[in-house]
């Protein structure tokens, strides 16, 4: 994956709803400082991933720093649970207690996060209250979310879920914000791949250890049977010798 913000599937165009404030160029010092901070955040996340930070730490730091980089109050990692056809809030910042690890949203195309998961395309919705392309998930309505942005999270060979940032403000997410969000998703994706491979390796090792224990158990049983048979044969020979002496 490319941590610079290029989508892993190629140059797929973002689904963007225009900002309510228009498309006037923003060349203010605040904008420049934010862009510099975003690059610092991506660098920090990349270093953490390369240093082997735990998966839970990468999840926590990604949502925290992504929210900071986009000046948003909310961010979450949604993990796809195929067997239940839902996206579970695996990690998050800004949400009320009882959301992370419990709440979930749909995976259908009528949901912004579901659309990002199914199509692999980034989604920006700056006016959820007026959104006609998607329905607004109850979780977002309950928290007063007015705008959202989603990008897909790739795992080891298949999508892991979605990285989403949300805000109550009336500002608008722009195309350049997608680059930062996708960059954060790409770095987290590397941690996801590592976690999945380590889990697979652990499962393989546990299976090998189980088979080894099973083999040892069977060998011990076989040796016990052989020892018993030899003992019986020795007893029979002893009885035969005693009979001959008599």
JSON list of C-alpha atoms in Angstrom, two decimals:
[
{"chain": "A", "resi": 1, "resn": "UNK", "atom": "CA", "xyz": [0.00, 0.00, 0.00]},
{"chain": "A", "resi": 2, "resn": "UNK", "atom": "CA", "xyz": [1.12, 3.58, -0.66]},
{"chain": "A", "resi": 3, "resn": "UNK", "atom": "CA", "xyz": [1.02, 5.75, 2.50]},
{"chain": "A", "resi": 4, "resn": "UNK", "atom": "CA", "xyz": [1.06, 8.92, 0.39]},
{"chain": "A", "resi": 5, "resn": "UNK", "atom": "CA", "xyz": [-2.68, 8.79, -0.13]},
{"chain": "A", "resi": 6, "resn": "UNK", "atom": "CA", "xyz": [-3.03, 7.08, -3.51]},
{"chain": "A", "resi": 7, "resn": "UNK", "atom": "CA", "xyz": [-5.94, 4.62, -3.33]},
{"chain": "A", "resi": 8, "resn": "UNK", "atom": "CA", "xyz": [-4.66, 0.99, -3.41]},
{"chain": "A", "resi": 9, "resn": "UNK", "atom": "CA", "xyz": [-7.02, 0.05, -6.23]},
{"chain": "A", "resi": 10, "resn": "UNK", "atom": "CA", "xyz": [-5.86, 2.77, -8.58]},
{"chain": "A", "resi": 11, "resn": "UNK", "atom": "CA", "xyz": [-7.20, 6.24, -9.31]},
{"chain": "A", "resi": 12, "resn": "UNK", "atom": "CA", "xyz": [-10.87, 5.75, -8.50]},
{"chain": "A", "resi": 13, "resn": "UNK", "atom": "CA", "xyz": [-12.70, 9.10, -8.45]},
{"chain": "A", "resi": 14, "resn": "UNK", "atom": "CA", "xyz": [-14.20, 10.18, -5.16]},
{"chain": "A", "resi": 15, "resn": "UNK", "atom": "CA", "xyz": [-17.96, 10.57, -4.86]},
{"chain": "A", "resi": 16, "resn": "UNK", "atom": "CA", "xyz": [-18.06, 14.20, -3.75]},
{"chain": "A", "resi": 17, "resn": "UNK", "atom": "CA", "xyz": [-20.94, 16.44, -2.77]},
{"chain": "A", "resi": 18, "resn": "UNK", "atom": "CA", "xyz": [-19.98, 20.11, -3.18]},
{"chain": "A", "resi": 19, "resn": "UNK", "atom": "CA", "xyz": [-19.09, 22.04, -0.04]},
{"chain": "A", "resi": 20, "resn": "UNK", "atom": "CA", "xyz": [-21.84, 24.46, 1.05]},
{"chain": "A", "resi": 21, "resn": "UNK", "atom": "CA", "xyz": [-19.22, 27.21, 1.00]},
{"chain": "A", "resi": 22, "resn": "UNK", "atom": "CA", "xyz": [-18.32, 26.84, -2.66]},
{"chain": "A", "resi": 23, "resn": "UNK", "atom": "CA", "xyz": [-15.04, 25.95, -4.32]},
{"chain": "A", "resi": 24, "resn": "UNK", "atom": "CA", "xyz": [-13.04, 29.14, -3.74]},
{"chain": "A", "resi": 25, "resn": "UNK", "atom": "CA", "xyz": [-9.31, 28.40, -3.37]},
{"chain": "A", "resi": 26, "resn": "UNK", "atom": "CA", "xyz": [-8.20, 28.20, 0.26]},
{"chain": "A", "resi": 27, "resn": "UNK", "atom": "CA", "xyz": [-4.64, 29.46, 0.57]},
{"chain": "A", "resi": 28, "resn": "UNK", "atom": "CA", "xyz": [-4.85, 30.76, 4.13]},
{"chain": "A", "resi": 29, "resn": "UNK", "atom": "CA", "xyz": [-2.18, 30.09, 6.73]},
{"chain": "A", "resi": 30, "resn": "UNK", "atom": "CA", "xyz": [-4.63, 27.87, 8.58]},
{"chain": "A", "resi": 31, "resn": "UNK", "atom": "CA", "xyz": [-5.01, 25.66, 5.53]},
{"chain": "A", "resi": 32, "resn": "UNK", "atom": "CA", "xyz": [-1.25, 25.43, 5.04]},
{"chain": "A", "resi": 33, "resn": "UNK", "atom": "CA", "xyz": [-0.66, 24.60, 8.71]},
{"chain": "A", "resi": 34, "resn": "UNK", "atom": "CA", "xyz": [-3.32, 21.91, 8.52]},
{"chain": "A", "resi": 35, "resn": "UNK", "atom": "CA", "xyz": [-1.73, 20.35, 5.44]},
{"chain": "A", "resi": 36, "resn": "UNK", "atom": "CA", "xyz": [1.68, 20.33, 7.12]},
{"chain": "A", "resi": 37, "resn": "UNK", "atom": "CA", "xyz": [0.16, 18.75, 10.23]},
{"chain": "A", "resi": 38, "resn": "UNK", "atom": "CA", "xyz": [-1.51, 16.10, 8.08]},
{"chain": "A", "resi": 39, "resn": "UNK", "atom": "CA", "xyz": [1.83, 15.13, 6.58]},
{"chain": "A", "resi": 40, "resn": "UNK", "atom": "CA", "xyz": [3.34, 14.94, 10.07]},
{"chain": "A", "resi": 41, "resn": "UNK", "atom": "CA", "xyz": [0.49, 12.69, 11.18]},
{"chain": "A", "resi": 42, "resn": "UNK", "atom": "CA", "xyz": [0.98, 10.31, 8.26]},
{"chain": "A", "resi": 43, "resn": "UNK", "atom": "CA", "xyz": [4.69, 10.19, 9.02]},
{"chain": "A", "resi": 44, "resn": "UNK", "atom": "CA", "xyz": [4.01, 9.46, 12.71]},
{"chain": "A", "resi": 45, "resn": "UNK", "atom": "CA", "xyz": [1.54, 6.69, 11.86]},
{"chain": "A", "resi": 46, "resn": "UNK", "atom": "CA", "xyz": [4.01, 5.21, 9.39]},
{"chain": "A", "resi": 47, "resn": "UNK", "atom": "CA", "xyz": [6.76, 5.13, 12.02]},
{"chain": "A", "resi": 48, "resn": "UNK", "atom": "CA", "xyz": [4.43, 3.45, 14.53]},
{"chain": "A", "resi": 49, "resn": "UNK", "atom": "CA", "xyz": [3.52, 0.80, 11.97]},
{"chain": "A", "resi": 50, "resn": "UNK", "atom": "CA", "xyz": [7.18, 0.16, 11.09]},
{"chain": "A", "resi": 51, "resn": "UNK", "atom": "CA", "xyz": [8.12, -0.05, 14.77]},
{"chain": "A", "resi": 52, "resn": "UNK", "atom": "CA", "xyz": [5.60, -2.86, 15.22]},
{"chain": "A", "resi": 53, "resn": "UNK", "atom": "CA", "xyz": [3.04, -1.09, 17.39]},
{"chain": "A", "resi": 54, "resn": "UNK", "atom": "CA", "xyz": [0.25, -3.42, 18.52]},
{"chain": "A", "resi": 55, "resn": "UNK", "atom": "CA", "xyz": [-2.86, -3.60, 16.37]},
{"chain": "A", "resi": 56, "resn": "UNK", "atom": "CA", "xyz": [-5.04, -2.07, 19.08]},
{"chain": "A", "resi": 57, "resn": "UNK", "atom": "CA", "xyz": [-2.58, 0.81, 19.45]},
{"chain": "A", "resi": 58, "resn": "UNK", "atom": "CA", "xyz": [-2.61, 1.40, 15.69]},
{"chain": "A", "resi": 59, "resn": "UNK", "atom": "CA", "xyz": [-6.42, 1.47, 15.70]},
{"chain": "A", "resi": 60, "resn": "UNK", "atom": "CA", "xyz": [-6.53, 3.93, 18.60]},
{"chain": "A", "resi": 61, "resn": "UNK", "atom": "CA", "xyz": [-3.86, 6.23, 17.20]},
{"chain": "A", "resi": 62, "resn": "UNK", "atom": "CA", "xyz": [-5.31, 6.18, 13.69]},
{"chain": "A", "resi": 63, "resn": "UNK", "atom": "CA", "xyz": [-8.76, 7.37, 14.75]},
{"chain": "A", "resi": 64, "resn": "UNK", "atom": "CA", "xyz": [-7.35, 9.95, 17.15]},
{"chain": "A", "resi": 65, "resn": "UNK", "atom": "CA", "xyz": [-4.82, 11.45, 14.74]},
{"chain": "A", "resi": 66, "resn": "UNK", "atom": "CA", "xyz": [-7.13, 11.26, 11.73]},
{"chain": "A", "resi": 67, "resn": "UNK", "atom": "CA", "xyz": [-9.78, 13.26, 13.58]},
{"chain": "A", "resi": 68, "resn": "UNK", "atom": "CA", "xyz": [-7.12, 15.79, 14.54]},
{"chain": "A", "resi": 69, "resn": "UNK", "atom": "CA", "xyz": [-5.77, 16.04, 11.01]},
{"chain": "A", "resi": 70, "resn": "UNK", "atom": "CA", "xyz": [-9.22, 16.78, 9.59]},
{"chain": "A", "resi": 71, "resn": "UNK", "atom": "CA", "xyz": [-10.33, 19.02, 12.48]},
{"chain": "A", "resi": 72, "resn": "UNK", "atom": "CA", "xyz": [-13.26, 16.72, 13.13]},
{"chain": "A", "resi": 73, "resn": "UNK", "atom": "CA", "xyz": [-14.89, 15.65, 16.36]},
{"chain": "A", "resi": 74, "resn": "UNK", "atom": "CA", "xyz": [-15.51, 12.03, 15.35]},
{"chain": "A", "resi": 75, "resn": "UNK", "atom": "CA", "xyz": [-13.64, 9.22, 13.65]},
{"chain": "A", "resi": 76, "resn": "UNK", "atom": "CA", "xyz": [-14.12, 5.47, 13.58]},
{"chain": "A", "resi": 77, "resn": "UNK", "atom": "CA", "xyz": [-12.82, 2.24, 12.13]},
{"chain": "A", "resi": 78, "resn": "UNK", "atom": "CA", "xyz": [-15.65, 0.04, 10.89]},
{"chain": "A", "resi": 79, "resn": "UNK", "atom": "CA", "xyz": [-14.80, -3.65, 10.66]},
{"chain": "A", "resi": 80, "resn": "UNK", "atom": "CA", "xyz": [-16.75, -5.74, 8.17]},
{"chain": "A", "resi": 81, "resn": "UNK", "atom": "CA", "xyz": [-18.43, -8.77, 9.79]},
{"chain": "A", "resi": 82, "resn": "UNK", "atom": "CA", "xyz": [-19.45, -10.83, 6.71]},
{"chain": "A", "resi": 83, "resn": "UNK", "atom": "CA", "xyz": [-21.37, -13.47, 8.67]},
{"chain": "A", "resi": 84, "resn": "UNK", "atom": "CA", "xyz": [-23.63, -10.77, 10.14]},
{"chain": "A", "resi": 85, "resn": "UNK", "atom": "CA", "xyz": [-23.64, -8.45, 7.11]},
{"chain": "A", "resi": 86, "resn": "UNK", "atom": "CA", "xyz": [-22.71, -5.38, 9.16]},
{"chain": "A", "resi": 87, "resn": "UNK", "atom": "CA", "xyz": [-19.89, -2.95, 9.89]},
{"chain": "A", "resi": 88, "resn": "UNK", "atom": "CA", "xyz": [-18.90, -2.99, 13.56]},
{"chain": "A", "resi": 89, "resn": "UNK", "atom": "CA", "xyz": [-17.43, 0.11, 15.21]},
{"chain": "A", "resi": 90, "resn": "UNK", "atom": "CA", "xyz": [-14.08, -1.48, 16.08]},
{"chain": "A", "resi": 91, "resn": "UNK", "atom": "CA", "xyz": [-12.37, 1.73, 17.25]},
{"chain": "A", "resi": 92, "resn": "UNK", "atom": "CA", "xyz": [-13.44, 5.33, 17.54]},
{"chain": "A", "resi": 93, "resn": "UNK", "atom": "CA", "xyz": [-13.02, 8.75, 19.07]},
{"chain": "A", "resi": 94, "resn": "UNK", "atom": "CA", "xyz": [-15.70, 11.28, 20.06]},
{"chain": "A", "resi": 95, "resn": "UNK", "atom": "CA", "xyz": [-18.53, 8.76, 20.40]},
{"chain": "A", "resi": 96, "resn": "UNK", "atom": "CA", "xyz": [-20.73, 8.35, 23.45]},
{"chain": "A", "resi": 97, "resn": "UNK", "atom": "CA", "xyz": [-20.01, 5.39, 25.79]},
{"chain": "A", "resi": 98, "resn": "UNK", "atom": "CA", "xyz": [-21.29, 2.06, 24.54]},
{"chain": "A", "resi": 99, "resn": "UNK", "atom": "CA", "xyz": [-20.65, 2.72, 20.84]},
{"chain": "A", "resi": 100, "resn": "UNK", "atom": "CA", "xyz": [-17.15, 1.33, 20.27]},
{"chain": "A", "resi": 101, "resn": "UNK", "atom": "CA", "xyz": [-17.20, -2.45, 20.08]},
{"chain": "A", "resi": 102, "resn": "UNK", "atom": "CA", "xyz": [-21.01, -2.57, 20.13]},
{"chain": "A", "resi": 103, "resn": "UNK", "atom": "CA", "xyz": [-22.67, -0.29, 17.56]},
{"chain": "A", "resi": 104, "resn": "UNK", "atom": "CA", "xyz": [-22.78, -1.14, 13.88]},
{"chain": "A", "resi": 105, "resn": "UNK", "atom": "CA", "xyz": [-24.06, 0.18, 10.54]},
{"chain": "A", "resi": 106, "resn": "UNK", "atom": "CA", "xyz": [-25.30, -1.51, 7.39]},
{"chain": "A", "resi": 107, "resn": "UNK", "atom": "CA", "xyz": [-23.17, -2.66, 4.47]},
{"chain": "A", "resi": 108, "resn": "UNK", "atom": "CA", "xyz": [-25.68, -1.95, 1.69]},
{"chain": "A", "resi": 109, "resn": "UNK", "atom": "CA", "xyz": [-25.10, 0.61, -1.06]},
{"chain": "A", "resi": 110, "resn": "UNK", "atom": "CA", "xyz": [-27.65, 2.99, 0.48]},
{"chain": "A", "resi": 111, "resn": "UNK", "atom": "CA", "xyz": [-25.27, 3.62, 3.37]},
{"chain": "A", "resi": 112, "resn": "UNK", "atom": "CA", "xyz": [-22.20, 5.89, 2.83]},
{"chain": "A", "resi": 113, "resn": "UNK", "atom": "CA", "xyz": [-19.89, 3.44, 4.57]},
{"chain": "A", "resi": 114, "resn": "UNK", "atom": "CA", "xyz": [-21.53, 0.48, 2.85]},
{"chain": "A", "resi": 115, "resn": "UNK", "atom": "CA", "xyz": [-21.06, 2.17, -0.52]},
{"chain": "A", "resi": 116, "resn": "UNK", "atom": "CA", "xyz": [-17.36, 2.73, 0.19]},
{"chain": "A", "resi": 117, "resn": "UNK", "atom": "CA", "xyz": [-16.98, -0.92, 1.25]},
{"chain": "A", "resi": 118, "resn": "UNK", "atom": "CA", "xyz": [-18.85, -2.36, -1.74]},
{"chain": "A", "resi": 119, "resn": "UNK", "atom": "CA", "xyz": [-17.37, -0.16, -4.46]},
{"chain": "A", "resi": 120, "resn": "UNK", "atom": "CA", "xyz": [-13.96, 0.75, -3.07]},
{"chain": "A", "resi": 121, "resn": "UNK", "atom": "CA", "xyz": [-14.66, 4.41, -3.89]},
{"chain": "A", "resi": 122, "resn": "UNK", "atom": "CA", "xyz": [-14.16, 7.25, -1.39]},
{"chain": "A", "resi": 123, "resn": "UNK", "atom": "CA", "xyz": [-17.36, 9.02, -0.36]},
{"chain": "A", "resi": 124, "resn": "UNK", "atom": "CA", "xyz": [-17.81, 12.61, 0.79]},
{"chain": "A", "resi": 125, "resn": "UNK", "atom": "CA", "xyz": [-21.17, 13.85, 2.03]},
{"chain": "A", "resi": 126, "resn": "UNK", "atom": "CA", "xyz": [-21.11, 17.44, 3.31]},
{"chain": "A", "resi": 127, "resn": "UNK", "atom": "CA", "xyz": [-24.84, 17.87, 3.93]},
{"chain": "A", "resi": 128, "resn": "UNK", "atom": "CA", "xyz": [-26.23, 14.67, 5.39]},
{"chain": "A", "resi": 129, "resn": "UNK", "atom": "CA", "xyz": [-29.54, 16.33, 6.23]},
{"chain": "A", "resi": 130, "resn": "UNK", "atom": "CA", "xyz": [-30.08, 17.00, 2.51]},
{"chain": "A", "resi": 131, "resn": "UNK", "atom": "CA", "xyz": [-28.43, 13.82, 1.23]},
{"chain": "A", "resi": 132, "resn": "UNK", "atom": "CA", "xyz": [-30.37, 12.09, -1.55]},
{"chain": "A", "resi": 133, "resn": "UNK", "atom": "CA", "xyz": [-27.82, 9.44, -2.52]},
{"chain": "A", "resi": 134, "resn": "UNK", "atom": "CA", "xyz": [-27.66, 7.70, 0.84]},
{"chain": "A", "resi": 135, "resn": "UNK", "atom": "CA", "xyz": [-29.64, 7.35, 4.01]},
{"chain": "A", "resi": 136, "resn": "UNK", "atom": "CA", "xyz": [-28.07, 8.72, 7.20]},
{"chain": "A", "resi": 137, "resn": "UNK", "atom": "CA", "xyz": [-27.32, 5.91, 9.68]},
{"chain": "A", "resi": 138, "resn": "UNK", "atom": "CA", "xyz": [-29.07, 6.22, 13.04]},
{"chain": "A", "resi": 139, "resn": "UNK", "atom": "CA", "xyz": [-25.68, 6.33, 14.79]},
{"chain": "A", "resi": 140, "resn": "UNK", "atom": "CA", "xyz": [-24.81, 9.55, 12.94]},
{"chain": "A", "resi": 141, "resn": "UNK", "atom": "CA", "xyz": [-28.22, 11.14, 13.48]},
{"chain": "A", "resi": 142, "resn": "UNK", "atom": "CA", "xyz": [-28.04, 10.40, 17.20]},
{"chain": "A", "resi": 143, "resn": "UNK", "atom": "CA", "xyz": [-24.72, 12.24, 17.46]},
{"chain": "A", "resi": 144, "resn": "UNK", "atom": "CA", "xyz": [-25.82, 15.21, 15.36]},
{"chain": "A", "resi": 145, "resn": "UNK", "atom": "CA", "xyz": [-23.39, 14.44, 12.53]},
{"chain": "A", "resi": 146, "resn": "UNK", "atom": "CA", "xyz": [-23.79, 16.79, 9.55]},
{"chain": "A", "resi": 147, "resn": "UNK", "atom": "CA", "xyz": [-21.00, 15.61, 7.25]},
{"chain": "A", "resi": 148, "resn": "UNK", "atom": "CA", "xyz": [-19.02, 12.42, 6.73]},
{"chain": "A", "resi": 149, "resn": "UNK", "atom": "CA", "xyz": [-16.19, 11.03, 4.65]},
{"chain": "A", "resi": 150, "resn": "UNK", "atom": "CA", "xyz": [-15.39, 7.34, 4.08]},
{"chain": "A", "resi": 151, "resn": "UNK", "atom": "CA", "xyz": [-12.58, 5.33, 2.49]},
{"chain": "A", "resi": 152, "resn": "UNK", "atom": "CA", "xyz": [-12.14, 1.59, 2.27]},
{"chain": "A", "resi": 153, "resn": "UNK", "atom": "CA", "xyz": [-9.69, -0.27, 4.53]},
{"chain": "A", "resi": 154, "resn": "UNK", "atom": "CA", "xyz": [-7.93, -3.09, 2.74]},
{"chain": "A", "resi": 155, "resn": "UNK", "atom": "CA", "xyz": [-6.79, -6.22, 4.55]},
{"chain": "A", "resi": 156, "resn": "UNK", "atom": "CA", "xyz": [-4.73, -9.19, 3.45]},
{"chain": "A", "resi": 157, "resn": "UNK", "atom": "CA", "xyz": [-6.38, -9.92, 0.11]},
{"chain": "A", "resi": 158, "resn": "UNK", "atom": "CA", "xyz": [-9.85, -8.62, 0.97]},
{"chain": "A", "resi": 159, "resn": "UNK", "atom": "CA", "xyz": [-11.49, -5.50, 2.43]},
{"chain": "A", "resi": 160, "resn": "UNK", "atom": "CA", "xyz": [-11.24, -5.20, 6.21]},
{"chain": "A", "resi": 161, "resn": "UNK", "atom": "CA", "xyz": [-13.77, -2.41, 6.52]},
{"chain": "A", "resi": 162, "resn": "UNK", "atom": "CA", "xyz": [-14.01, 1.37, 6.34]},
{"chain": "A", "resi": 163, "resn": "UNK", "atom": "CA", "xyz": [-12.23, 4.35, 7.88]},
{"chain": "A", "resi": 164, "resn": "UNK", "atom": "CA", "xyz": [-14.75, 7.16, 8.44]},
{"chain": "A", "resi": 165, "resn": "UNK", "atom": "CA", "xyz": [-14.44, 10.70, 9.77]},
{"chain": "A", "resi": 166, "resn": "UNK", "atom": "CA", "xyz": [-17.53, 12.67, 10.85]},
{"chain": "A", "resi": 167, "resn": "UNK", "atom": "CA", "xyz": [-18.28, 16.19, 12.01]},
{"chain": "A", "resi": 168, "resn": "UNK", "atom": "CA", "xyz": [-21.10, 18.32, 13.41]},
{"chain": "A", "resi": 169, "resn": "UNK", "atom": "CA", "xyz": [-19.75, 21.50, 11.83]},
{"chain": "A", "resi": 170, "resn": "UNK", "atom": "CA", "xyz": [-21.04, 23.18, 8.69]},
{"chain": "A", "resi": 171, "resn": "UNK", "atom": "CA", "xyz": [-17.63, 23.22, 7.02]},
{"chain": "A", "resi": 172, "resn": "UNK", "atom": "CA", "xyz": [-17.04, 20.97, 4.04]},
{"chain": "A", "resi": 173, "resn": "UNK", "atom": "CA", "xyz": [-14.67, 18.11, 3.31]},
{"chain": "A", "resi": 174, "resn": "UNK", "atom": "CA", "xyz": [-12.75, 18.63, 0.07]},
{"chain": "A", "resi": 175, "resn": "UNK", "atom": "CA", "xyz": [-10.99, 16.40, -2.47]},
{"chain": "A", "resi": 176, "resn": "UNK", "atom": "CA", "xyz": [-7.61, 17.03, -0.84]},
{"chain": "A", "resi": 177, "resn": "UNK", "atom": "CA", "xyz": [-9.00, 15.70, 2.45]},
{"chain": "A", "resi": 178, "resn": "UNK", "atom": "CA", "xyz": [-9.54, 12.36, 0.72]},
{"chain": "A", "resi": 179, "resn": "UNK", "atom": "CA", "xyz": [-5.78, 12.11, 0.08]},
{"chain": "A", "resi": 180, "resn": "UNK", "atom": "CA", "xyz": [-5.03, 12.43, 3.80]},
{"chain": "A", "resi": 181, "resn": "UNK", "atom": "CA", "xyz": [-7.80, 10.04, 4.86]},
{"chain": "A", "resi": 182, "resn": "UNK", "atom": "CA", "xyz": [-6.72, 7.48, 2.26]},
{"chain": "A", "resi": 183, "resn": "UNK", "atom": "CA", "xyz": [-3.11, 7.83, 3.38]},
{"chain": "A", "resi": 184, "resn": "UNK", "atom": "CA", "xyz": [-4.11, 7.06, 6.98]},
{"chain": "A", "resi": 185, "resn": "UNK", "atom": "CA", "xyz": [-6.19, 4.11, 5.73]},
{"chain": "A", "resi": 186, "resn": "UNK", "atom": "CA", "xyz": [-3.27, 2.76, 3.72]},
{"chain": "A", "resi": 187, "resn": "UNK", "atom": "CA", "xyz": [-0.95, 2.86, 6.73]},
{"chain": "A", "resi": 188, "resn": "UNK", "atom": "CA", "xyz": [-3.55, 1.20, 8.95]},
{"chain": "A", "resi": 189, "resn": "UNK", "atom": "CA", "xyz": [-4.03, -1.33, 6.16]},
{"chain": "A", "resi": 190, "resn": "UNK", "atom": "CA", "xyz": [-0.40, -2.40, 6.55]},
{"chain": "A", "resi": 191, "resn": "UNK", "atom": "CA", "xyz": [-1.04, -3.00, 10.25]},
{"chain": "A", "resi": 192, "resn": "UNK", "atom": "CA", "xyz": [-4.20, -4.94, 9.37]},
{"chain": "A", "resi": 193, "resn": "UNK", "atom": "CA", "xyz": [-2.27, -7.19, 6.98]},
{"chain": "A", "resi": 194, "resn": "UNK", "atom": "CA", "xyz": [0.39, -7.80, 9.63]},
{"chain": "A", "resi": 195, "resn": "UNK", "atom": "CA", "xyz": [-2.24, -8.62, 12.26]},
{"chain": "A", "resi": 196, "resn": "UNK", "atom": "CA", "xyz": [-4.05, -11.04, 9.95]},
{"chain": "A", "resi": 197, "resn": "UNK", "atom": "CA", "xyz": [-0.83, -12.80, 8.96]},
{"chain": "A", "resi": 198, "resn": "UNK", "atom": "CA", "xyz": [0.30, -13.08, 12.58]},
{"chain": "A", "resi": 199, "resn": "UNK", "atom": "CA", "xyz": [-3.10, -14.47, 13.52]},
{"chain": "A", "resi": 200, "resn": "UNK", "atom": "CA", "xyz": [-2.91, -16.98, 10.67]},
{"chain": "A", "resi": 201, "resn": "UNK", "atom": "CA", "xyz": [0.61, -17.98, 11.72]},
{"chain": "A", "resi": 202, "resn": "UNK", "atom": "CA", "xyz": [-0.52, -18.37, 15.32]},
{"chain": "A", "resi": 203, "resn": "UNK", "atom": "CA", "xyz": [-3.40, -20.59, 14.22]},
{"chain": "A", "resi": 204, "resn": "UNK", "atom": "CA", "xyz": [-1.03, -22.70, 12.13]},
{"chain": "A", "resi": 205, "resn": "UNK", "atom": "CA", "xyz": [1.44, -23.05, 15.02]},
{"chain": "A", "resi": 206, "resn": "UNK", "atom": "CA", "xyz": [-1.34, -23.96, 17.45]},
{"chain": "A", "resi": 207, "resn": "UNK", "atom": "CA", "xyz": [-2.57, -26.61, 15.04]},
{"chain": "A", "resi": 208, "resn": "UNK", "atom": "CA", "xyz": [0.93, -28.01, 14.63]},
{"chain": "A", "resi": 209, "resn": "UNK", "atom": "CA", "xyz": [1.38, -28.09, 18.40]},
{"chain": "A", "resi": 210, "resn": "UNK", "atom": "CA", "xyz": [-1.96, -29.88, 18.76]},
{"chain": "A", "resi": 211, "resn": "UNK", "atom": "CA", "xyz": [-0.94, -32.45, 16.15]},
{"chain": "A", "resi": 212, "resn": "UNK", "atom": "CA", "xyz": [2.42, -32.91, 17.87]},
{"chain": "A", "resi": 213, "resn": "UNK", "atom": "CA", "xyz": [0.73, -33.47, 21.23]},
{"chain": "A", "resi": 214, "resn": "UNK", "atom": "CA", "xyz": [-1.69, -35.90, 19.60]},
{"chain": "A", "resi": 215, "resn": "UNK", "atom": "CA", "xyz": [1.20, -37.82, 18.00]},
{"chain": "A", "resi": 216, "resn": "UNK", "atom": "CA", "xyz": [3.07, -37.95, 21.32]},
{"chain": "A", "resi": 217, "resn": "UNK", "atom": "CA", "xyz": [-0.07, -39.19, 23.04]},
{"chain": "A", "resi": 218, "resn": "UNK", "atom": "CA", "xyz": [-0.57, -41.92, 20.45]},
{"chain": "A", "resi": 219, "resn": "UNK", "atom": "CA", "xyz": [3.10, -42.94, 20.60]},
{"chain": "A", "resi": 220, "resn": "UNK", "atom": "CA", "xyz": [2.87, -43.22, 24.39]},
{"chain": "A", "resi": 221, "resn": "UNK", "atom": "CA", "xyz": [-0.28, -45.31, 24.08]},
{"chain": "A", "resi": 222, "resn": "UNK", "atom": "CA", "xyz": [1.41, -47.54, 21.51]},
{"chain": "A", "resi": 223, "resn": "UNK", "atom": "CA", "xyz": [4.47, -47.97, 23.72]},
{"chain": "A", "resi": 224, "resn": "UNK", "atom": "CA", "xyz": [2.23, -48.79, 26.67]},
{"chain": "A", "resi": 225, "resn": "UNK", "atom": "CA", "xyz": [0.46, -51.43, 24.61]},
{"chain": "A", "resi": 226, "resn": "UNK", "atom": "CA", "xyz": [3.78, -52.92, 23.48]},
{"chain": "A", "resi": 227, "resn": "UNK", "atom": "CA", "xyz": [5.06, -52.94, 27.06]},
{"chain": "A", "resi": 228, "resn": "UNK", "atom": "CA", "xyz": [1.88, -54.68, 28.23]},
{"chain": "A", "resi": 229, "resn": "UNK", "atom": "CA", "xyz": [2.16, -57.29, 25.49]},
{"chain": "A", "resi": 230, "resn": "UNK", "atom": "CA", "xyz": [5.81, -57.95, 26.34]},
{"chain": "A", "resi": 231, "resn": "UNK", "atom": "CA", "xyz": [4.90, -58.24, 30.00]},
{"chain": "A", "resi": 232, "resn": "UNK", "atom": "CA", "xyz": [2.19, -60.77, 29.19]},
{"chain": "A", "resi": 233, "resn": "UNK", "atom": "CA", "xyz": [4.53, -62.72, 26.94]},
{"chain": "A", "resi": 234, "resn": "UNK", "atom": "CA", "xyz": [7.17, -62.74, 29.67]},
{"chain": "A", "resi": 235, "resn": "UNK", "atom": "CA", "xyz": [4.60, -64.02, 32.14]},
{"chain": "A", "resi": 236, "resn": "UNK", "atom": "CA", "xyz": [3.56, -66.78, 29.73]},
{"chain": "A", "resi": 237, "resn": "UNK", "atom": "CA", "xyz": [7.16, -67.83, 29.23]},
{"chain": "A", "resi": 238, "resn": "UNK", "atom": "CA", "xyz": [7.72, -67.87, 32.99]},
{"chain": "A", "resi": 239, "resn": "UNK", "atom": "CA", "xyz": [4.66, -70.04, 33.53]},
{"chain": "A", "resi": 240, "resn": "UNK", "atom": "CA", "xyz": [5.82, -72.43, 30.80]},
{"chain": "A", "resi": 241, "resn": "UNK", "atom": "CA", "xyz": [9.26, -72.79, 32.36]},
{"chain": "A", "resi": 242, "resn": "UNK", "atom": "CA", "xyz": [7.74, -73.44, 35.76]},
{"chain": "A", "resi": 243, "resn": "UNK", "atom": "CA", "xyz": [5.55, -76.19, 34.31]},
{"chain": "A", "resi": 244, "resn": "UNK", "atom": "CA", "xyz": [8.52, -77.85, 32.64]},
{"chain": "A", "resi": 245, "resn": "UNK", "atom": "CA", "xyz": [10.52, -77.85, 35.90]},
{"chain": "A", "resi": 246, "resn": "UNK", "atom": "CA", "xyz": [7.69, -79.51, 37.69]}
]
